[in-house]
Amino acid sequence: MTHNLKEYADILILGCGIAGSSAALEAAKHGFQIIIVTRYSRLEESNTYYAQGGIVSLGKDDHPEILKEDIIKTGAGINNPEAVDILTREGKKLIDEILIKELKIPFTRSSAESVDYAQEAGHSRRRILHVKDTTGRTIEEAFINALKKFPNIRFLSDHTAVDLLTIPHHSKNPLAIYKEPQCIGAYVLDNQTGLVKSIFAPYTILATGGCGALFLYTSNPKGAIGAGYAMAARAGARLVNMEYIQFHPTSLYHRDADGFLISETVRGEGARLKTKDGRTFMEKYSDKGDLAPRDEVTRAIYEEMINTNSNYVLLDLASYAKCDIKERFPHIYRTCLQYGIDITKEPIPVVPAAHYCCGGVLVDSWGRTSLKGLYAVGEVACTGVHGANRLASTSLLEGLVWGTRASRHIASHFDPTPPYKESEIHPWYYPETQEEVDPALIQQDWLMIRSTLWNYAGIIRTKKRLERAKADLEYLQHRIEKFYREARMDPQLVDLKHGIQTAIMITRAALMNPISLGAHYRKD
Ligand code: SIN
């Protein structure tokens, strides 16, 4: 079967959370023809949409150097100092220019004269800008509304990125092997028709978000299955620090809540962690108490859950709140109430959940990967800002800064000349006979990936657990690859291929690094 469907753009952007959207906004202003691909049918759906806490800025009596110190301390000292400098020096300016002046984000104010700065763990100042507890949603909606106004941006929603198009790999020309490897776009599956399009672009920006949904418990949306890491690795780009998976200490413990996040700003407003029988415990683990860095709080909760033989601990805001709970946390209040928990009156049952990947596709200060033509921004990228553990509320800012910088770099170096003839590039290959996809098999494979990562490559890791995880996942990968080659193209199957590859990368990185640091904790 042949369906040689083609699309063209100057810049192809995969994903439209804050990083992809910032890249698109900047590139659109330079007049480039842009295609944005998103796996979801709703454009706003992304990790950004669910960010509650806020976006780091500079608070009162604050300075870029103080913020830099906090980032590096939380990151256990293995942060890239050049990247942290860029974030701390340029971040506030871009918040003012893009979020406040251009997108008119209504950050919560403490008075007519001043915005309200929230407190989060690891920060030595109150410096988090927020829109009550729906910061990500407000920012994401404003970006999408702004992007829709540009005639040079085309959205392909409900499309799944299958693989990056690269030369020489996808070229029929044997001489292409002598050229520098280059990304020239992507194969993208139209989820509705089951057909794969070749999208050609001299520049591709990966902004596909993270991989939290590879773990059994996660605060991320279902689509965060690590697609970008897997595609970049297959294309030959360099990835680093994949063992540093950050677990958020507090997601709602409820059968139907699907990892609903209870923001760290809740502890910033006074809430305290307690065991099921009402004992506070964080003072035993850190002199920062409930506001210790995330990795420490997560491990303390894990330990207390084991010691008390319990599936959760409690987060008590009702007894300690320094704010009007309903006014400050309307979204968390309403959502918990839906599950029968009144957070103004009773503690919230919480458990840790996979939240953020601090590593990823290695990029430079402009978001360039090691593969020509390919940029990566946001969670999928590793700028080195986060080191071994991310400081709270730095990810939205990193997405804004590197998204904007990537497009600025492309604009000042734009070269539209393709290093290949289009006729030399392989169209997507459809096998002659195509097996139907059995949802029961897909579901079981996902369960296996998620529970293996959670139990063996999760909060506390050992060599034995990681070796078992690696062996089990590699075996599963053989089966998935076979299934993939023979089955009808289906987004669920593409996800599975991406997911298993990223799960193996995390496991191998964790196994190869015996040193506990930040979010990577080995107990051998
Ligand atoms: C939170 O609100 O706790 C999440 C913020 C973040 O992960 O940066």
Coordinates of N, CA and C in Angstrom, one line a residue, residues 43-245:
L43 N -6.1 21.4 22.0 CA -4.7 22.0 21.8 C -4.1 22.3 23.2
E44 N -4.9 22.6 24.1 CA -4.3 23.1 25.4 C -3.8 21.9 26.3
E45 N -4.2 20.7 25.9 CA -3.8 19.5 26.8 C -2.3 19.4 26.7
S46 N -1.6 19.4 27.9 CA -0.2 19.3 27.9 C 0.2 19.3 29.4
N47 N 1.4 19.0 29.7 CA 1.9 19.0 31.1 C 1.7 20.4 31.7
T48 N 2.0 21.4 30.8 CA 1.9 22.8 31.3 C 0.5 23.1 31.9
Y49 N -0.5 22.6 31.2 CA -1.9 22.8 31.6 C -2.2 22.5 33.0
Y50 N -1.5 21.4 33.5 CA -1.7 20.9 34.9 C -0.8 21.5 35.9
A51 N 0.1 22.4 35.5 CA 1.0 23.0 36.5 C 0.2 24.0 37.4
Q52 N 0.3 23.7 38.7 CA -0.6 24.5 39.6 C 0.3 25.6 40.3
G53 N 1.5 25.2 40.8 CA 2.2 26.0 41.7 C 2.5 27.4 41.1
G54 N 3.2 27.5 40.0 CA 3.5 28.7 39.4 C 4.7 28.8 38.6
I55 N 5.2 30.0 38.4 CA 6.4 30.2 37.6 C 7.4 31.0 38.4
V56 N 8.6 30.6 38.5 CA 9.6 31.3 39.3 C 10.0 32.6 38.7
S57 N 10.0 33.6 39.6 CA 10.5 35.0 39.1 C 11.5 35.4 40.2
L58 N 11.6 36.7 40.3 CA 12.5 37.2 41.4 C 11.6 37.9 42.4
G59 N 11.7 37.6 43.7 CA 10.8 38.2 44.7 C 11.4 39.4 45.3
K60 N 10.9 39.8 46.4 CA 11.4 41.0 47.1 C 12.8 40.7 47.7
D61 N 13.7 41.6 47.8 CA 15.1 41.3 48.3 C 15.7 40.1 47.6
D62 N 15.4 40.0 46.4 CA 15.9 38.8 45.6 C 16.9 39.3 44.6
H63 N 17.7 38.3 44.0 CA 18.7 38.6 43.0 C 18.9 37.4 42.2
P64 N 19.3 37.5 40.9 CA 19.5 36.3 40.1 C 20.6 35.4 40.7
E65 N 21.5 35.9 41.4 CA 22.6 35.1 42.0 C 22.0 34.3 43.2
I66 N 21.0 34.8 43.9 CA 20.4 34.1 45.0 C 19.6 32.9 44.5
L67 N 18.8 33.2 43.4 CA 18.0 32.2 42.7 C 19.0 31.1 42.2
K68 N 20.1 31.5 41.6 CA 21.0 30.6 41.0 C 21.5 29.6 42.1
E69 N 21.9 30.2 43.3 CA 22.3 29.4 44.4 C 21.3 28.3 44.8
D70 N 20.0 28.7 44.9 CA 19.0 27.8 45.3 C 18.8 26.7 44.2
I71 N 18.9 27.0 42.9 CA 18.7 26.0 41.9 C 19.9 25.0 42.0
I72 N 21.1 25.5 42.2 CA 22.2 24.6 42.2 C 22.3 23.7 43.5
K73 N 21.9 24.3 44.6 CA 21.8 23.6 45.8 C 20.8 22.4 45.7
T74 N 19.6 22.7 45.1 CA 18.6 21.7 45.0 C 19.1 20.7 43.9
G75 N 19.7 21.1 42.9 CA 20.2 20.2 41.8 C 21.4 19.4 42.2
A76 N 21.8 19.5 43.5 CA 23.0 18.7 44.0 C 24.3 19.0 43.3
G77 N 24.4 20.3 42.8 CA 25.7 20.7 42.3 C 26.0 20.3 40.9
I78 N 25.2 19.4 40.2 CA 25.6 19.0 38.9 C 24.9 19.8 37.8
N79 N 24.4 20.9 38.1 CA 23.7 21.8 37.1 C 24.7 22.4 36.2
N80 N 24.2 22.8 35.0 CA 25.1 23.5 34.0 C 25.1 25.0 34.4
P81 N 26.2 25.5 34.9 CA 26.2 26.9 35.4 C 25.8 27.9 34.3
E82 N 26.2 27.6 33.1 CA 25.9 28.6 32.0 C 24.3 28.6 31.8
A83 N 23.7 27.5 31.8 CA 22.3 27.4 31.6 C 21.5 28.1 32.8
V84 N 22.0 27.8 34.0 CA 21.4 28.4 35.2 C 21.5 30.0 35.1
D85 N 22.6 30.4 34.6 CA 22.8 31.9 34.4 C 21.8 32.5 33.5
I86 N 21.6 31.8 32.3 CA 20.7 32.3 31.3 C 19.2 32.3 31.9
L87 N 18.9 31.2 32.6 CA 17.5 31.2 33.2 C 17.3 32.3 34.2
T88 N 18.3 32.5 35.1 CA 18.1 33.5 36.2 C 18.2 34.9 35.7
R89 N 19.0 35.1 34.6 CA 19.2 36.5 34.1 C 18.1 36.9 33.1
E90 N 17.7 35.9 32.2 CA 16.7 36.3 31.2 C 15.3 36.0 31.6
G91 N 15.1 35.2 32.6 CA 13.8 34.7 32.8 C 12.8 35.8 33.2
K92 N 13.1 36.7 34.1 CA 12.2 37.7 34.6 C 11.8 38.6 33.4
K93 N 12.8 38.9 32.6 CA 12.5 39.8 31.4 C 11.5 39.2 30.5
L94 N 11.6 37.9 30.2 CA 10.7 37.3 29.3 C 9.3 37.1 30.0
I95 N 9.3 36.9 31.3 CA 8.0 36.9 32.0 C 7.3 38.3 31.8
D96 N 8.0 39.3 32.0 CA 7.4 40.7 31.9 C 7.0 40.9 30.4
E97 N 7.9 40.6 29.5 CA 7.5 41.0 28.1 C 6.4 40.1 27.5
I98 N 6.6 38.8 27.7 CA 5.6 37.9 27.0 C 4.4 37.5 27.9
L99 N 4.6 37.1 29.1 CA 3.5 36.7 29.9 C 2.6 37.8 30.4
I100 N 3.3 38.9 30.9 CA 2.5 40.0 31.5 C 2.1 41.0 30.4
K101 N 3.0 41.5 29.6 CA 2.6 42.5 28.6 C 1.8 42.0 27.5
E102 N 2.4 40.9 26.9 CA 1.7 40.4 25.6 C 0.5 39.5 25.9
L103 N 0.7 38.5 26.8 CA -0.4 37.6 27.0 C -1.4 38.0 28.1
K104 N -1.0 39.0 28.8 CA -1.8 39.6 29.9 C -2.2 38.5 30.9
I105 N -1.3 37.7 31.4 CA -1.6 36.7 32.4 C -1.9 37.5 33.7
P106 N -3.1 37.2 34.3 CA -3.5 37.9 35.5 C -2.9 37.3 36.8
F107 N -1.6 37.5 37.0 CA -1.0 36.9 38.1 C -1.6 37.4 39.4
T108 N -1.8 36.5 40.4 CA -2.5 36.9 41.6 C -1.7 38.0 42.3
R109 N -2.4 39.0 42.9 CA -1.8 40.1 43.5 C -2.1 40.1 45.0
S110 N -1.1 40.6 45.8 CA -1.3 40.6 47.2 C -1.9 42.0 47.6
S111 N -1.7 43.0 46.7 CA -2.2 44.3 46.9 C -2.2 45.0 45.5
A112 N -2.8 46.2 45.5 CA -2.8 46.9 44.2 C -1.4 47.2 43.6
E113 N -0.5 47.3 44.6 CA 0.9 47.6 44.1 C 1.8 46.4 43.8
S114 N 1.4 45.3 44.4 CA 2.4 44.2 44.3 C 1.7 42.8 43.9
V115 N 2.4 42.0 43.1 CA 2.0 40.7 42.9 C 2.2 39.8 44.1
D116 N 1.5 38.7 44.2 CA 1.7 37.8 45.3 C 2.8 36.8 45.0
Y117 N 3.8 36.7 45.8 CA 4.8 35.7 45.6 C 4.6 34.5 46.5
A118 N 4.5 33.3 45.9 CA 4.2 32.1 46.7 C 5.6 31.5 47.1
Q119 N 5.5 30.6 48.2 CA 6.7 30.0 48.7 C 6.7 28.5 48.3
E120 N 7.8 28.0 47.8 CA 7.9 26.5 47.6 C 9.2 26.0 48.2
A121 N 9.3 24.7 48.3 CA 10.4 24.1 48.9 C 11.7 24.4 48.2
G122 N 12.8 24.6 48.9 CA 14.1 24.8 48.3 C 14.4 26.2 47.9
H123 N 13.3 27.1 48.0 CA 13.5 28.5 47.6 C 13.8 29.3 48.9
S124 N 14.9 30.1 48.8 CA 15.2 30.9 50.0 C 14.4 32.2 50.1
R125 N 13.6 32.5 49.0 CA 12.7 33.7 49.0 C 11.3 33.3 48.5
R126 N 10.3 34.1 48.9 CA 9.0 33.9 48.2 C 9.2 34.6 46.9
R127 N 9.0 33.8 45.8 CA 9.3 34.4 44.5 C 8.5 33.7 43.3
I128 N 7.5 32.9 43.7 CA 6.7 32.2 42.7 C 5.5 33.0 42.3
L129 N 5.5 33.4 41.0 CA 4.2 34.0 40.5 C 3.2 32.9 40.2
H130 N 2.0 33.3 40.5 CA 0.9 32.3 40.3 C -0.4 32.9 40.0
V131 N -1.3 32.1 39.3 CA -2.6 32.6 39.2 C -3.5 31.6 40.0
K132 N -3.7 32.0 41.3 CA -4.2 31.1 42.3 C -3.5 29.8 42.2
D133 N -4.3 28.7 41.9 CA -3.7 27.4 41.8 C -3.9 26.8 40.4
T134 N -4.1 27.7 39.4 CA -4.3 27.2 38.0 C -3.4 28.0 37.1
T135 N -2.1 28.1 37.5 CA -1.2 28.9 36.7 C -0.9 28.4 35.3
G136 N -0.7 27.1 35.3 CA -0.4 26.4 34.0 C -1.5 26.6 33.0
R137 N -2.7 26.3 33.5 CA -3.9 26.4 32.7 C -4.1 27.8 32.1
T138 N -3.9 28.8 32.9 CA -4.1 30.2 32.5 C -3.1 30.5 31.4
I139 N -1.9 30.1 31.6 CA -0.8 30.5 30.7 C -1.0 29.7 29.4
E140 N -1.3 28.4 29.5 CA -1.5 27.6 28.3 C -2.7 28.1 27.4
E141 N -3.8 28.5 28.1 CA -4.9 29.0 27.3 C -4.6 30.3 26.6
A142 N -3.8 31.1 27.3 CA -3.5 32.4 26.7 C -2.6 32.2 25.5
F143 N -1.6 31.3 25.6 CA -0.7 31.0 24.5 C -1.5 30.5 23.3
I144 N -2.4 29.5 23.5 CA -3.1 28.9 22.4 C -4.0 30.0 21.7
N145 N -4.6 30.8 22.5 CA -5.4 31.9 21.9 C -4.6 32.8 21.0
A146 N -3.4 33.1 21.5 CA -2.5 34.0 20.8 C -2.0 33.3 19.5
L147 N -1.7 32.1 19.6 CA -1.1 31.4 18.4 C -2.2 31.2 17.3
K148 N -3.4 31.0 17.7 CA -4.5 30.8 16.7 C -4.7 32.0 15.8
K149 N -4.2 33.2 16.3 CA -4.4 34.4 15.5 C -3.4 34.5 14.3
F150 N -2.3 33.7 14.3 CA -1.3 33.8 13.3 C -1.7 33.0 12.1
P151 N -1.8 33.6 10.9 CA -2.2 32.8 9.7 C -1.0 31.9 9.3
N152 N 0.2 32.1 9.7 CA 1.4 31.3 9.3 C 1.6 30.1 10.3
I153 N 0.6 29.9 11.2 CA 0.7 28.7 12.1 C -0.4 27.7 11.7
R154 N 0.0 26.5 11.5 CA -1.0 25.5 11.2 C -0.9 24.4 12.3
F155 N -2.1 24.1 13.0 CA -2.1 23.1 14.0 C -2.5 21.7 13.4
L156 N -1.7 20.7 13.7 CA -2.2 19.3 13.3 C -2.5 18.6 14.7
S157 N -3.7 18.8 15.1 CA -4.1 18.1 16.4 C -4.5 16.7 16.1
D158 N -4.5 15.9 17.2 CA -4.9 14.4 17.0 C -3.9 13.7 16.1
H159 N -2.6 14.1 16.1 CA -1.6 13.5 15.3 C -0.5 13.0 16.2
T160 N 0.0 11.9 15.9 CA 1.1 11.3 16.8 C 2.4 11.3 16.0
A161 N 3.4 11.9 16.6 CA 4.8 11.8 16.0 C 5.3 10.4 16.1
V162 N 5.7 9.9 14.9 CA 6.1 8.5 14.9 C 7.7 8.4 15.0
D163 N 8.3 9.2 14.1 CA 9.8 9.2 14.1 C 10.3 10.5 13.5
L164 N 11.5 10.9 13.8 CA 12.1 12.0 13.2 C 12.6 11.5 11.8
L165 N 12.5 12.4 10.8 CA 13.0 12.0 9.5 C 14.5 12.5 9.5
T166 N 15.4 11.6 9.2 CA 16.8 12.0 9.2 C 17.5 11.5 7.9
I167 N 18.5 12.3 7.5 CA 19.4 11.7 6.5 C 20.7 11.5 7.2
P168 N 21.4 10.5 6.9 CA 21.2 9.5 5.8 C 20.1 8.4 6.0
H169 N 19.7 8.3 7.3 CA 18.9 7.1 7.6 C 17.6 6.9 6.7
H170 N 16.9 8.0 6.3 CA 15.7 7.8 5.5 C 16.0 8.1 4.1
S171 N 17.2 8.2 3.7 CA 17.5 8.5 2.3 C 17.7 7.2 1.5
K172 N 17.3 7.3 0.2 CA 17.5 6.1 -0.7 C 18.9 6.3 -1.4
N173 N 19.5 7.5 -1.3 CA 20.7 7.8 -1.9 C 21.9 7.3 -1.2
P174 N 22.6 6.3 -1.7 CA 23.7 5.7 -0.9 C 24.8 6.7 -0.6
L175 N 24.9 7.8 -1.4 CA 25.9 8.8 -1.1 C 25.6 9.7 0.1
A176 N 24.3 9.6 0.5 CA 23.9 10.5 1.7 C 24.7 10.1 2.9
I177 N 25.2 8.9 3.0 CA 26.0 8.5 4.1 C 27.2 9.4 4.4
Y178 N 27.7 10.1 3.4 CA 28.9 10.9 3.5 C 28.5 12.3 4.0
K179 N 27.2 12.6 4.1 CA 26.8 13.9 4.6 C 26.7 13.9 6.2
E180 N 26.7 15.1 6.7 CA 26.5 15.2 8.2 C 25.1 14.8 8.5
P181 N 24.8 13.9 9.5 CA 23.5 13.5 9.8 C 22.6 14.8 10.1
Q182 N 21.4 14.7 9.7 CA 20.6 15.9 9.8 C 19.1 15.5 10.0
C183 N 18.4 16.2 10.8 CA 16.9 16.0 10.9 C 16.3 16.9 9.9
I184 N 15.3 16.3 9.1 CA 14.7 17.1 8.1 C 13.2 17.1 8.2
G185 N 12.7 16.7 9.4 CA 11.2 16.8 9.7 C 10.8 15.5 10.5
A186 N 9.6 15.1 10.2 CA 9.1 13.9 11.0 C 8.1 13.1 10.2
Y187 N 7.9 11.9 10.5 CA 6.8 11.1 10.1 C 5.7 11.3 11.2
V188 N 4.5 11.6 10.8 CA 3.5 11.9 11.8 C 2.2 11.1 11.4
L189 N 1.6 10.4 12.4 CA 0.4 9.6 12.1 C -0.8 10.5 12.4
D190 N -1.7 10.5 11.4 CA -3.0 11.1 11.6 C -3.9 10.0 12.4
N191 N -4.2 10.3 13.6 CA -4.8 9.3 14.5 C -6.2 8.9 13.9
Q192 N -6.8 9.8 13.2 CA -8.2 9.5 12.7 C -8.1 8.6 11.5
T193 N -7.2 8.9 10.5 CA -7.2 8.1 9.3 C -6.3 6.9 9.4
G194 N -5.3 6.9 10.3 CA -4.4 5.8 10.4 C -3.3 6.0 9.3
L195 N -3.2 7.1 8.6 CA -2.2 7.3 7.6 C -1.0 8.2 8.1
V196 N 0.2 7.9 7.6 CA 1.4 8.6 8.1 C 1.8 9.6 7.1
K197 N 2.0 10.9 7.5 CA 2.4 12.0 6.7 C 3.9 12.2 6.9
S198 N 4.6 12.5 5.8 CA 6.0 13.0 5.9 C 6.0 14.5 6.0
I199 N 6.4 15.0 7.1 CA 6.4 16.5 7.2 C 7.9 16.9 7.0
F200 N 8.1 17.7 6.0 CA 9.5 18.2 5.7 C 9.7 19.6 6.3
A201 N 10.8 19.7 7.0 CA 11.1 21.1 7.5 C 12.6 21.2 7.8
P202 N 13.2 22.3 7.4 CA 14.7 22.4 7.7 C 15.0 22.4 9.2
Y203 N 14.0 22.8 10.0 CA 14.2 22.9 11.4 C 13.0 22.2 12.1
T204 N 13.4 21.3 13.1 CA 12.3 20.7 13.9 C 12.6 21.0 15.3
I205 N 11.6 21.3 16.1 CA 11.7 21.6 17.5 C 10.9 20.6 18.3
L206 N 11.6 19.8 19.0 CA 11.0 18.8 19.9 C 10.5 19.5 21.2
A207 N 9.2 19.4 21.4 CA 8.7 20.0 22.7 C 7.6 19.1 23.2
T208 N 8.0 17.8 23.2 CA 7.0 16.8 23.5 C 6.7 16.5 25.0
G209 N 7.4 17.2 25.9 CA 7.2 17.0 27.3 C 7.9 15.8 27.8
G210 N 7.4 15.3 29.0 CA 8.2 14.4 29.7 C 7.7 12.9 29.6
C211 N 8.0 12.2 30.7 CA 7.8 10.7 30.7 C 7.2 10.2 32.0
G212 N 6.5 11.1 32.8 CA 6.0 10.6 34.0 C 5.0 9.5 33.9
A213 N 4.2 9.5 32.8 CA 3.2 8.4 32.6 C 3.7 7.1 32.3
L214 N 5.1 6.9 32.3 CA 5.7 5.6 32.2 C 5.7 4.9 33.6
F215 N 5.3 5.6 34.6 CA 5.3 5.1 36.0 C 3.9 4.9 36.4
L216 N 3.7 3.8 37.3 CA 2.4 3.5 37.7 C 1.6 4.7 38.3
Y217 N 2.3 5.5 39.1 CA 1.7 6.6 39.8 C 2.4 7.9 39.3
T218 N 1.6 8.8 38.7 CA 2.2 10.0 38.1 C 1.2 11.2 38.3
S219 N 1.8 12.4 38.3 CA 1.0 13.6 38.3 C 0.8 14.1 36.8
N220 N 1.4 13.4 35.9 CA 1.4 13.8 34.5 C 0.2 13.3 33.7
P221 N -0.2 14.0 32.6 CA -1.3 13.5 31.8 C -0.9 12.2 31.1
K222 N -1.9 11.5 30.6 CA -1.6 10.1 30.0 C -0.6 10.2 28.8
G223 N -0.5 11.3 28.2 CA 0.3 11.3 27.0 C 1.8 11.5 27.3
A224 N 2.2 11.7 28.5 CA 3.6 11.9 28.9 C 4.3 10.6 28.9
I225 N 4.4 10.0 27.7 CA 5.0 8.6 27.7 C 6.4 8.6 27.1
G226 N 7.1 9.8 27.1 CA 8.5 9.9 26.7 C 8.7 9.7 25.2
A227 N 7.7 10.2 24.4 CA 7.9 10.0 22.9 C 9.1 10.7 22.4
G228 N 9.3 11.9 22.9 CA 10.4 12.8 22.3 C 11.8 12.2 22.6
Y229 N 12.0 11.6 23.8 CA 13.3 11.0 24.2 C 13.5 9.8 23.2
A230 N 12.5 9.0 23.0 CA 12.7 7.8 22.2 C 13.0 8.2 20.7
M231 N 12.2 9.2 20.2 CA 12.5 9.6 18.8 C 13.9 10.2 18.6
A232 N 14.3 11.0 19.6 CA 15.6 11.6 19.5 C 16.7 10.6 19.6
A233 N 16.5 9.6 20.5 CA 17.5 8.5 20.6 C 17.6 7.7 19.3
R234 N 16.5 7.4 18.7 CA 16.5 6.6 17.5 C 17.2 7.4 16.3
A235 N 17.0 8.7 16.4 CA 17.6 9.6 15.4 C 19.1 9.8 15.6
G236 N 19.6 9.4 16.7 CA 21.0 9.5 17.0 C 21.4 10.7 17.8
A237 N 20.5 11.5 18.4 CA 20.8 12.6 19.2 C 21.3 12.1 20.6
R238 N 22.0 12.9 21.3 CA 22.6 12.5 22.6 C 21.6 12.8 23.7
L239 N 21.4 11.9 24.6 CA 20.6 12.1 25.8 C 21.5 11.9 27.0
V240 N 21.1 12.7 28.1 CA 21.9 12.6 29.3 C 21.0 12.6 30.5
N241 N 21.5 12.2 31.7 CA 20.9 12.4 33.0 C 19.5 11.7 33.1
M242 N 19.2 10.7 32.3 CA 17.9 10.1 32.3 C 17.5 9.4 33.7
E243 N 18.5 9.2 34.5 CA 18.2 8.5 35.8 C 17.5 9.5 36.8
Y244 N 17.6 10.8 36.5 CA 17.1 11.8 37.5 C 15.6 12.1 37.3
I245 N 14.8 11.1 37.7 CA 13.4 11.3 37.6 C 12.9 11.8 38.9

